[in-house]
Amino acid sequence: MQQLIDDLEKIREALRYHAHRYYVLDDPEVSDSEYDELFDRLLAIEGENPELITPDSPSQRVGGAPVEAFRSVEHRAPMLSLGKCTSIEELDAWLQRCNSDLDREVGSLICEPKFDGVAVNLLYENGVLTQAATRGDGSNGELITANVKTINSVPLKLLSNDVPAWVEIRGEIYITIEDFEAYNKTAAARGEKLFVSPRNSAAGSLRQKDPDMTAKRPLSMFCYSIGAHSDDYQPQSHLDAINDLRKWGCRVNDYAKRCVDGAACADYINKLGEKRDSLPYEIDGVVIKVDDLATQRDLGFYIRQPRWAIAFKYPPVDASTTLLDVEYQVGRTGAVTPVARLEPVRVDRVTVSNATLHNQDEIERLGIRKGSTVLLRRAGDVIPKIVKVVDAGKGALIAAPSVCPSCGTELARGEDEAILRCPAQLSCPAQVQNTVIYFCSRECLDIRGMGTQRVEQLLKEGLINRNSDIFTLTQESLVELERMGEKSAQSLIEAIESAKETTYPRFINSLGIRNIGEDTSTILAERFPTLEELINADFDTLLEVDNIAETIARNVVDFFTIEANREEARRLVDLGVHWPSPKSPVDSSLEGQIWVLTGKTSRPRTEVKALLTARGAKVSGSVSKNTTHVFAGENAGSKLDKAQELGIQILDETEFDALVS
Ligand code: IVH
């Protein structure tokens, strides 16, 4: 038996070595078939001796069980964000500030590309990857271990034996531009939803509930820093840490470079800027970090940003192209929005062939005609935007449609709205389809397998006509459909069954009331703890709720005035959709306190407010002598100054977290 264990470990070591050469160093030593042969041997032995499988075995990259929801986990050291600058002058000002805060020179700096991907935190215990989490709010992230394990450049076991007892390794997971475009091409051919950017596609791939799905996406990772670690590890500088990461078999970017001063950083920024277009992955700037770790500690933090690092952001890149045509799409609320179809063009490294135009006024403001040459801009994850018309040309003007492109009903334009709407509501096929797609989406009931194509098919075949019909579907009725095997029918039914268990805010969100999203749904759920209370809420009661504006109050009342909407909401509950009953507010620990929130906080504002009000505190919009506490996030401005003047108690994120945890 011992012989078998030893053999197995030798095979694993060899596989780790070759995977590192291939995926991390990009310098394989053996052919793919030799590697596969070795892998097959591992699988064969483990297949016969499942008790010998270890979590760090190369076979454990795939095969994780799908999860219902990602569990939350606390990072051992918070994952910070970075202050930004956009010019060399601002960078110099930052360096000056470091020097004057320290009262000495900061010393060398390390410049690295700022990768435009998804930040993750890997925990290695005794060299073995035990946890992988997203950044989340900086303190707590979502556990995506099984998904991250599928990424070949992430070691399941660190290569060296000289590793800390435990260590957090941070880095960025990304998809190359080429892979992103190839994915979108296939998705477009299948009529599936496209990703707007490589970053967006990496994030989407990591959020798959089934690790087998993540395994199919070509994700990779660059490791760029170490978080918390055990005391047996004491790196002196950031560059030391990077070199250790490399030694441990982690993939490190080769462009990280030590720069002696601001001028050397400026040179690095310019040179990398020139290379940017030829890199296979997206970067949006340069991160400049103080190298010496003791100096980093001396400089410390500003709430959630280190004072010892800054991001230099490259300016956005524009490109011009020809506008071929404008098509009008009908959304779930009937809004008819123009979409520009463009001669495909590379903008900021990505091929763009569509751009949103928001509304007809935008078309007129820009002076767009068919065949106009337009200037396009891509900003991070945002859908590309037409900035201006370079040459209007002599093509036809773009006329707004007078009837709905989906159902032919005459369009209406609201009094104070720039948007055209189809008033046919659920008699309009496009609106029904988009309503159902929204209902099944992640922020609503999150029904896996109910993508655009599936919804379209179910509607066309008449198996569903509205949201609640989804809960009447049976496996027998589904297998009759084209492109639907026994297995997919079963997993769809299972996904529908598990979607019945939801939360009240999600349920409210899924009703599709106009202008009501996740935040407002949470507010409504708190104030109207049962569905019947929400259905019967009148306009004045709604208006009294903090953060509920007149339009929203009107939309809620209008929605529930319609008998069919009331009936549909109740039918969902009758068909088994349920959520935990609300906890009664027993905590009055902050009774009598009046809070003001300012600056950017990791938790959404609504959540901060909910946490405070649940404990009996009141939240106000401006600082006065009645204010008792101020919660100051990043970049807090004049409210913070005023609070300091008045001597009001000020809490930062960490203090706030401690208070409400
Ligand atoms: S260091 C101070 N290094 O930028 C510690 N971050 O705004 C901050 N990022 O969410 C992290 N490339 O995902 C660091 N070379 C790099 C980076 C990098 C991209 C991202 C990171 C984080 C964000 C901070």
XYZ file of C-alpha atoms and ligand atoms in Angstrom:
685
model
C 0.000 0.000 0.000
C 2.787 2.406 0.939
C 4.337 1.711 -2.452
C 1.078 2.731 -4.129
C 0.850 5.915 -2.083
C 4.426 6.802 -3.011
C 3.832 6.087 -6.699
C 0.705 8.169 -6.636
C 2.524 11.088 -5.061
C 5.290 10.826 -7.669
C 2.726 11.003 -10.463
C 1.090 13.991 -8.806
C 4.425 15.768 -8.382
C 5.231 15.162 -12.053
C 1.822 16.453 -13.128
C 2.197 19.557 -10.937
C 5.636 20.182 -12.384
C 4.457 19.885 -15.985
C 1.278 21.900 -15.394
C 3.444 24.673 -13.906
C 5.736 24.594 -16.949
C 2.747 24.746 -19.260
C 0.268 27.078 -17.581
C 2.477 29.302 -15.448
C 5.787 29.491 -17.279
C 4.311 28.960 -20.739
C 7.276 26.701 -21.461
C 6.183 23.031 -21.606
C 8.721 20.242 -21.405
C 6.529 17.360 -22.559
C 3.952 16.953 -25.284
C 0.250 17.212 -24.533
C -0.191 13.490 -25.126
C 2.561 12.565 -22.661
C 0.887 14.793 -20.081
C -2.525 13.269 -20.807
C -1.126 9.784 -20.453
C 0.256 10.595 -17.029
C -3.035 12.177 -16.043
C -4.934 9.065 -17.165
C -2.668 6.948 -14.990
C -3.473 9.128 -12.011
C -7.198 8.869 -12.714
C -6.978 5.106 -13.109
C -5.180 4.570 -9.784
C -7.418 7.009 -7.942
C -10.458 5.402 -9.559
C -9.511 2.073 -8.034
C -8.430 3.576 -4.725
C -10.753 6.483 -4.029
C -9.621 6.566 -0.375
C -6.215 7.783 -1.592
C -7.559 10.914 -3.297
C -6.218 14.098 -1.683
C -7.682 17.616 -2.102
C -4.440 18.817 -3.712
C -4.395 16.047 -6.318
C -4.400 17.428 -9.889
C -7.514 15.307 -10.450
C -9.400 17.536 -8.031
C -9.544 20.524 -10.354
C -12.840 19.335 -11.759
C -15.728 17.523 -10.259
C -16.802 19.911 -7.526
C -20.538 19.669 -6.832
C -22.745 22.561 -8.003
C -23.719 24.964 -5.237
C -27.068 26.640 -4.546
C -25.471 29.878 -3.383
C -21.951 31.000 -2.573
C -21.171 31.078 1.124
C -19.631 34.204 2.579
C -16.182 34.158 4.152
C -14.175 36.756 6.020
C -10.769 37.657 4.599
C -8.021 37.365 7.215
C -6.751 40.801 6.114
C -9.161 43.160 4.318
C -8.884 43.459 0.534
C -8.310 47.128 -0.120
C -9.155 49.407 -2.985
C -6.784 51.929 -4.495
C -6.703 55.702 -4.791
C -6.455 56.843 -8.399
C -4.553 59.383 -10.420
C -4.672 60.203 -14.112
C -1.606 62.360 -14.643
C 2.101 62.306 -13.797
C 1.566 65.534 -11.804
C -0.965 63.763 -9.578
C 1.410 60.846 -9.195
C 4.182 63.235 -8.132
C 1.826 64.879 -5.650
C 1.109 61.442 -4.150
C 4.828 60.728 -3.814
C 5.389 64.108 -2.166
C 2.607 63.336 0.286
C 4.188 59.964 1.111
C 7.535 61.655 1.726
C 6.059 64.338 3.917
C 3.857 61.893 5.880
C 6.960 59.820 6.555
C 9.296 62.729 6.991
C 11.767 60.817 4.849
C 11.991 59.483 1.283
C 9.738 56.490 0.535
C 12.536 54.734 -1.334
C 11.987 52.381 -4.276
C 8.613 51.765 -5.800
C 7.260 48.785 -7.676
C 5.230 49.403 -10.807
C 2.890 46.704 -12.089
C 0.129 46.538 -14.678
C -3.326 47.158 -13.246
C -5.178 44.120 -14.544
C -8.784 44.545 -15.515
C -10.169 41.310 -14.148
C -11.675 39.992 -10.918
C -9.768 40.215 -7.643
C -9.570 37.001 -5.628
C -8.063 35.892 -2.375
C -6.556 32.407 -2.161
C -5.850 30.788 1.211
C -3.068 28.195 1.316
C -2.699 26.155 4.477
C 0.481 24.081 4.676
C 0.923 24.787 0.995
C -2.505 23.455 -0.012
C -5.221 25.650 -1.532
C -8.086 25.456 0.961
C -10.207 28.500 0.094
C -10.709 30.947 -2.733
C -12.960 33.976 -2.352
C -14.017 37.060 -4.292
C -13.210 40.500 -2.935
C -16.845 41.134 -1.952
C -17.105 44.221 0.235
C -13.394 44.055 1.077
C -13.973 42.371 4.443
C -16.102 39.430 3.373
C -16.168 37.735 0.017
C -17.986 34.848 -1.602
C -16.409 31.414 -1.457
C -15.719 30.230 -4.992
C -13.134 27.563 -4.152
C -14.440 24.822 -6.465
C -14.559 27.260 -9.378
C -11.077 28.641 -8.796
C -9.674 25.122 -8.505
C -10.568 24.562 -12.153
C -8.085 27.272 -13.219
C -4.931 25.529 -14.336
C -2.532 28.367 -13.515
C -3.685 28.352 -9.870
C -1.599 25.779 -7.971
C -3.666 23.387 -5.840
C -0.439 22.843 -3.913
C 2.437 25.308 -3.752
C 5.533 23.945 -5.451
C 8.105 24.602 -2.763
C 8.208 22.914 0.643
C 9.466 26.125 2.198
C 6.093 27.844 2.496
C 4.326 29.665 5.363
C 2.022 27.664 7.639
C -0.756 29.699 6.084
C -0.846 32.559 3.637
C -3.381 34.604 1.696
C -2.358 35.110 -1.925
C -4.098 37.853 -3.855
C -4.379 38.357 -7.551
C -6.568 38.938 -10.524
C -8.446 36.345 -12.541
C -8.935 37.270 -16.177
C -9.759 36.069 -19.662
C -7.644 37.052 -22.658
C -9.165 39.394 -25.203
C -8.970 36.664 -27.830
C -10.858 34.148 -25.673
C -13.473 36.731 -24.742
C -14.140 37.493 -28.406
C -14.258 33.817 -29.321
C -16.773 33.229 -26.506
C -18.977 36.079 -27.675
C -18.846 34.866 -31.253
C -20.184 31.446 -30.252
C -22.731 32.985 -27.890
C -23.961 35.311 -30.654
C -24.343 32.382 -33.048
C -26.468 30.595 -30.424
C -28.513 33.698 -29.680
C -27.213 33.795 -26.110
C -26.358 36.815 -24.024
C -23.009 38.440 -24.804
C -20.496 39.751 -22.288
C -19.628 43.438 -22.582
C -15.955 43.060 -21.714
C -13.286 40.473 -20.905
C -13.584 41.509 -17.251
C -17.319 40.992 -17.299
C -16.872 37.573 -18.860
C -14.275 36.550 -16.238
C -16.669 37.648 -13.478
C -19.569 35.775 -15.078
C -17.475 32.629 -15.446
C -16.377 32.709 -11.822
C -19.951 33.087 -10.630
C -21.133 29.844 -12.198
C -22.863 27.700 -9.635
C -21.647 24.584 -11.393
C -17.822 24.327 -11.370
C -17.977 22.218 -14.556
C -19.213 25.344 -16.325
C -16.320 27.417 -14.966
C -13.893 24.682 -16.032
C -14.998 25.245 -19.641
C -14.018 28.925 -19.571
C -10.393 29.834 -20.325
C -9.628 31.666 -17.076
C -6.145 32.519 -15.916
C -4.639 34.337 -12.940
C -1.848 36.755 -12.102
C -0.831 36.825 -8.438
C 0.259 40.277 -7.276
C 0.397 40.373 -3.510
C 0.251 38.578 -0.219
C -2.453 39.293 2.335
C -2.356 38.033 5.906
C 0.114 35.245 6.698
C 1.460 33.195 9.590
C 4.351 34.579 11.666
C 6.838 32.118 10.221
C 6.971 34.200 7.052
C 8.574 37.656 7.072
C 9.141 39.186 3.642
C 11.056 42.486 3.671
C 9.777 44.022 0.481
C 6.961 43.722 -2.018
C 9.449 42.512 -4.616
C 10.573 39.767 -2.203
C 6.959 38.696 -1.869
C 6.527 38.604 -5.659
C 9.671 36.532 -6.015
C 8.417 34.146 -3.332
C 5.117 33.808 -5.173
C 7.034 32.918 -8.316
C 9.098 30.379 -6.374
C 5.934 28.810 -4.966
C 4.667 28.184 -8.502
C 2.162 31.027 -8.670
C 1.773 32.885 -11.941
C 3.308 36.333 -11.601
C 3.288 39.023 -14.266
C 6.662 39.676 -15.829
C 6.175 43.413 -16.107
C 6.456 44.093 -12.357
C 9.485 46.378 -12.051
C 11.351 48.280 -9.372
C 11.523 52.030 -10.075
C 13.779 54.303 -8.054
C 11.742 57.502 -8.197
C 8.767 59.335 -9.734
C 10.584 59.906 -13.013
C 11.295 56.179 -13.356
C 7.590 55.439 -12.644
C 6.567 57.968 -15.312
C 8.883 56.245 -17.761
C 7.371 52.848 -16.860
C 3.842 54.210 -17.303
C 4.696 55.574 -20.768
C 6.467 52.440 -21.902
C 3.727 50.108 -20.690
C 1.192 52.450 -22.314
C 2.895 51.824 -25.638
C 2.824 48.059 -25.103
C -0.738 48.043 -23.883
C -2.194 47.399 -27.323
C -0.114 44.297 -27.865
C -0.817 42.622 -24.507
C -3.138 39.608 -24.782
C -5.118 40.731 -21.704
C -6.734 44.000 -20.668
C -5.075 46.430 -18.304
C -6.509 49.791 -17.364
C -3.491 51.362 -15.754
C -0.440 50.876 -13.582
C -0.349 50.177 -9.841
C 2.508 51.911 -8.056
C 3.411 50.445 -4.657
C 6.019 51.420 -2.087
C 8.447 48.488 -2.110
C 9.675 48.367 1.469
C 7.070 46.644 3.653
C 8.127 48.422 6.853
C 7.632 51.744 5.043
C 4.232 50.504 3.866
C 3.298 49.862 7.496
C 4.525 53.338 8.508
C 2.376 54.935 5.824
C -0.710 52.905 6.776
C -4.214 53.339 5.418
C -6.885 55.854 4.733
C -10.045 53.948 5.717
C -10.092 51.354 2.905
C -7.229 52.607 0.760
C -3.564 52.150 1.460
C -1.516 55.359 1.546
C 1.404 53.304 0.203
C -0.060 52.510 -3.217
C -1.891 54.305 -5.999
C -3.380 53.402 -9.369
C -2.482 55.402 -12.447
C -5.352 55.103 -14.928
C -4.753 55.397 -18.656
C -7.154 57.737 -20.471
C -10.051 56.055 -22.333
C -9.426 55.222 -25.982
C -11.809 56.292 -28.728
C -12.294 54.911 -32.223
C -14.428 55.962 -35.154
C -16.645 53.812 -37.328
C -19.688 53.902 -39.584
C -23.184 53.656 -38.210
C -24.989 51.125 -40.397
C -28.464 51.366 -38.957
C -30.500 51.913 -35.833
C -32.745 49.153 -34.513
C -35.409 49.583 -31.859
C -35.690 47.094 -28.995
C -38.655 46.685 -26.679
C -37.763 46.149 -23.016
C -39.838 44.461 -20.327
C -41.502 47.709 -19.279
C -42.319 48.587 -22.877
C -39.531 51.134 -23.245
C -38.484 51.234 -26.880
C -34.773 51.975 -27.078
C -32.622 52.577 -30.105
C -29.510 50.435 -30.573
C -26.853 51.446 -33.074
C -25.594 48.738 -35.419
C -22.047 49.608 -36.339
C -19.412 48.579 -38.811
C -17.347 46.392 -36.428
C -14.353 48.300 -35.067
C -11.634 47.717 -32.454
C -12.057 50.099 -29.536
C -9.600 49.750 -26.713
C -8.701 46.258 -28.026
C -12.212 44.883 -28.222
C -14.348 44.572 -31.341
C -17.532 46.572 -31.010
C -20.507 46.253 -33.333
C -23.373 47.662 -31.219
C -23.833 50.702 -29.021
C -26.786 51.909 -26.977
C -28.335 55.214 -27.934
C -30.605 55.594 -24.859
C -33.461 57.449 -26.564
C -34.567 59.397 -29.610
C -33.414 62.724 -28.136
C -29.902 61.341 -27.992
C -30.065 60.521 -31.724
C -31.221 64.041 -32.479
C -28.728 65.652 -30.124
C -25.881 63.773 -31.766
C -27.269 64.448 -35.263
C -26.967 60.826 -36.345
C -27.879 59.684 -39.841
C -27.604 56.320 -41.562
C -23.989 56.038 -42.681
C -22.671 58.724 -40.281
C -19.100 58.365 -39.054
C -19.268 58.271 -35.262
C -16.759 58.377 -32.415
C -17.037 55.479 -29.942
C -15.741 55.148 -26.407
C -15.442 52.123 -24.157
C -15.225 52.739 -20.429
C -14.506 49.599 -18.429
C -17.539 47.400 -18.182
C -19.931 49.883 -19.653
C -21.584 49.160 -22.984
C -19.771 51.269 -25.602
C -21.134 54.738 -26.107
C -21.274 57.013 -29.123
C -19.572 60.212 -27.986
C -20.159 62.325 -31.082
C -20.722 62.375 -34.817
C -17.497 63.031 -36.732
C -19.129 63.275 -40.137
C -22.919 63.170 -40.386
C -22.874 62.283 -44.112
C -25.894 62.563 -46.340
C -27.757 59.408 -45.342
C -31.359 59.247 -44.205
C -32.263 60.748 -40.834
C -33.174 58.188 -38.198
C -36.894 58.435 -37.642
C -38.479 57.184 -34.436
C -40.918 54.329 -35.055
C -44.593 55.116 -34.600
C -45.619 51.540 -33.806
C -44.096 48.828 -31.619
C -41.579 46.741 -33.582
C -42.795 43.666 -31.721
C -46.594 43.920 -31.652
C -47.465 46.864 -33.924
C -49.319 48.833 -31.212
C -49.055 52.598 -31.543
C -46.272 53.930 -29.325
C -46.769 56.592 -26.679
C -44.372 59.105 -25.224
C -44.816 59.949 -21.537
C -45.195 63.636 -20.703
C -41.875 64.124 -18.990
C -40.149 61.159 -20.544
C -37.659 61.070 -23.389
C -38.533 57.409 -23.888
C -41.084 55.921 -26.259
C -43.217 53.164 -24.817
C -45.376 50.385 -26.152
C -48.550 50.510 -24.034
C -49.606 46.937 -24.887
C -47.878 45.581 -21.757
C -48.384 41.843 -21.522
C -50.176 41.667 -24.868
C -46.836 42.564 -26.471
C -44.698 39.448 -27.083
C -41.392 41.310 -26.581
C -42.529 42.615 -23.194
C -43.734 39.204 -22.042
C -40.466 37.604 -23.094
C -38.307 40.198 -21.372
C -40.506 40.079 -18.265
C -39.965 36.333 -17.994
C -36.216 36.651 -18.660
C -35.991 39.257 -15.906
C -38.042 37.114 -13.528
C -35.568 34.233 -13.987
C -32.462 36.424 -13.765
C -29.894 36.340 -11.002
C -31.223 39.333 -9.079
C -34.765 37.906 -9.137
C -35.613 34.214 -8.738
C -32.325 33.047 -10.256
C -33.573 30.058 -12.241
C -30.635 28.349 -13.885
C -31.175 27.223 -17.452
C -33.873 29.805 -18.188
C -31.823 31.914 -20.584
C -33.133 33.981 -23.481
C -33.383 31.060 -25.869
C -35.155 28.729 -23.470
C -37.681 31.386 -22.470
C -38.348 32.211 -26.113
C -38.929 28.535 -26.872
C -41.265 27.954 -23.921
C -43.337 30.987 -24.885
C -43.458 30.028 -28.538
C -44.568 26.496 -27.733
C -47.217 27.887 -25.414
C -45.893 26.013 -22.363
C -45.804 29.287 -20.488
C -47.612 32.573 -20.967
C -46.536 34.382 -17.810
C -44.016 34.083 -14.964
C -46.076 31.909 -12.643
C -46.638 29.307 -15.375
C -42.985 28.344 -14.918
C -44.014 26.635 -11.688
C -46.561 24.494 -13.492
C -44.016 23.017 -15.912
C -43.463 19.275 -15.695
C -40.651 17.067 -16.893
C -43.072 15.274 -19.209
C -44.091 18.502 -20.936
C -40.475 19.648 -21.271
C -39.061 16.499 -22.889
C -41.414 17.022 -25.818
C -39.455 20.136 -26.752
C -36.763 20.318 -29.390
C -33.151 20.429 -28.110
C -34.342 19.164 -24.704
C -33.053 15.841 -23.488
C -34.305 13.843 -20.524
C -31.398 15.130 -18.431
C -31.785 18.821 -19.245
C -35.515 18.586 -18.558
C -34.781 17.096 -15.180
C -32.198 19.723 -14.258
C -34.498 22.517 -15.384
C -37.293 21.170 -13.191
C -34.829 20.924 -10.296
C -33.662 24.504 -10.849
C -37.290 25.686 -10.881
C -38.031 23.747 -7.713
C -35.088 25.236 -5.834
C -35.901 28.758 -7.066
C -39.134 28.562 -5.050
C -37.075 29.148 -1.955
C -36.196 32.821 -2.164
C -36.048 35.996 -0.105
C -38.838 38.537 0.197
C -36.859 41.406 -1.420
C -35.983 39.163 -4.380
C -39.615 38.202 -4.718
C -40.662 41.867 -4.780
C -37.928 42.597 -7.307
C -39.116 39.744 -9.509
C -42.612 41.241 -9.820
C -41.095 43.709 -12.287
C -42.666 46.901 -10.965
C -41.299 49.776 -13.008
C -38.238 51.574 -11.544
C -38.008 49.144 -8.651
C -34.745 47.293 -8.348
C -32.907 45.409 -5.638
C -32.422 48.377 -3.296
C -36.010 49.618 -3.388
C -37.293 46.056 -3.026
C -35.292 45.745 0.193
C -36.765 48.981 1.516
C -40.306 47.894 0.628
C -39.762 44.480 2.196
C -38.797 46.078 5.483
C -41.694 48.479 5.648
C -44.343 46.031 4.352
C -43.336 42.688 5.833
C -46.113 40.669 4.175
C -47.241 40.494 0.568
C -50.789 41.521 1.498
C -49.495 44.636 3.258
C -47.518 45.557 0.159
C -50.453 44.917 -2.168
C -52.695 47.134 -0.021
C -50.175 49.930 0.641
C -51.666 53.275 -0.350
C -49.867 56.175 -1.971
C -49.499 58.290 1.195
C -48.185 55.432 3.317
C -45.630 54.613 0.625
C -44.509 58.235 0.386
C -43.795 58.330 4.110
C -41.194 55.611 3.718
C -37.660 56.970 3.710
C -36.124 56.898 0.228
C -39.396 56.142 -1.545
C -39.914 58.936 -4.058
C -43.229 59.943 -5.575
C -42.706 58.105 -8.869
C -41.919 54.894 -7.055
C -44.920 55.205 -4.754
C -47.072 55.861 -7.845
C -45.602 52.864 -9.696
C -46.287 50.521 -6.769
C -49.884 51.687 -6.423
C -50.489 51.553 -10.177
C -49.024 48.065 -10.342
C -51.227 46.581 -7.652
C -54.326 48.408 -8.890
C -54.286 45.991 -11.804
C -56.176 42.871 -10.772
C -54.017 40.621 -12.991
C -50.852 41.751 -11.190
C -52.334 41.082 -7.734
C -53.533 37.707 -8.910
C -50.117 36.841 -10.420
C -48.240 37.755 -7.219
C -50.597 35.611 -5.120
C -50.460 32.760 -7.619
C -46.676 32.626 -7.280
C -47.103 32.104 -3.555
C -49.868 29.539 -4.115
C -47.534 27.622 -6.442
C -44.933 27.369 -3.700
C -42.679 30.437 -3.888
C -41.735 31.215 -0.291
C -39.254 33.138 1.850
C -38.252 33.249 5.505
C -40.613 35.271 7.689
C -39.208 38.589 8.904
C -37.385 38.783 12.195
C -39.120 41.020 14.678
C -37.084 44.120 15.488
C -35.997 43.499 19.054
C -32.669 45.320 18.951
C -32.977 48.887 20.192
C -29.308 49.365 21.022
C -29.020 52.536 18.922
C -32.333 54.068 20.010
C -32.184 57.856 20.092
C -29.135 58.178 17.854
C -29.237 60.273 14.686
C -26.776 59.155 11.999
C -25.462 60.758 8.837
C -23.714 58.705 6.139
C -21.038 60.205 3.934
C -18.435 59.017 1.445
C -18.298 55.719 -0.355
C -18.852 52.675 1.829
C -18.308 49.040 0.898
C -21.837 48.109 1.922
C -24.579 49.688 -0.204
C -26.169 52.727 1.450
C -29.477 50.948 1.799
C -27.844 48.144 3.733
C -26.069 50.568 6.087
C -29.376 52.341 6.675
C -31.187 49.078 7.254
C -28.576 47.991 9.794
C -28.948 51.256 11.672
C -32.723 51.522 11.611
C -33.051 47.862 12.629
C -31.288 48.891 15.835
C -33.560 51.851 16.461
C -31.341 54.648 15.075
C -32.607 57.372 12.739
C -30.706 58.273 9.571
C -30.647 61.842 8.344
C -29.291 63.432 5.167
C -27.345 66.354 6.615
C -25.119 67.073 9.568
C -26.570 69.377 12.231
C -26.168 69.835 15.959
C -28.749 67.065 16.419
C -26.533 64.541 14.644
C -25.032 62.066 17.083
C -22.884 59.898 14.753
C -21.318 60.147 11.299
C -20.297 57.097 9.312
C -17.492 58.248 6.979
C -16.549 56.068 4.012
C -13.937 56.695 1.354
C -13.565 60.222 -0.025
C -15.944 61.704 2.520
C -16.330 65.418 1.862
C -17.915 68.441 3.489
C -20.218 66.467 5.796
C -17.169 64.942 7.428
C -15.571 68.380 7.824
C -18.732 69.728 9.415
C -18.998 66.746 11.762
C -15.403 67.284 12.851
C -16.136 70.965 13.468
C -19.134 70.090 15.608
C -17.207 67.417 17.482
C -19.616 64.655 16.444
C -18.510 61.041 16.856
C -17.127 59.754 13.523
C -16.852 56.059 12.657
C -14.935 54.457 9.802
C -15.796 51.140 8.123
C -13.992 48.993 10.646
C -15.627 50.720 13.588
C -19.013 50.572 11.935
C -18.586 46.868 11.150
C -17.685 46.222 14.772
C -20.786 48.097 15.909
C -23.256 46.191 13.766
C -21.669 42.740 13.734
S -2.832 45.600 -5.250
C -3.507 47.910 -2.035
N -2.041 45.173 -7.696
O -7.248 46.898 -8.364
C -3.884 46.641 -2.528
N -4.349 45.501 -7.303
O -8.427 49.175 -6.784
C -4.690 46.702 -3.762
N -5.731 45.341 -9.304
O -9.642 45.192 -6.657
C -4.454 45.576 -4.601
N -4.113 44.921 -10.712
O -8.389 43.805 -8.211
C -3.086 45.415 -6.890
N -1.218 44.768 -9.828
C -2.240 44.992 -9.015
C -3.561 45.055 -9.496
C -4.591 45.323 -8.598
C -5.420 45.076 -10.580
C -7.109 45.600 -8.817
C -7.524 44.746 -7.683
C -8.314 45.609 -6.745
C -8.261 46.929 -7.406
C -7.912 47.979 -6.384
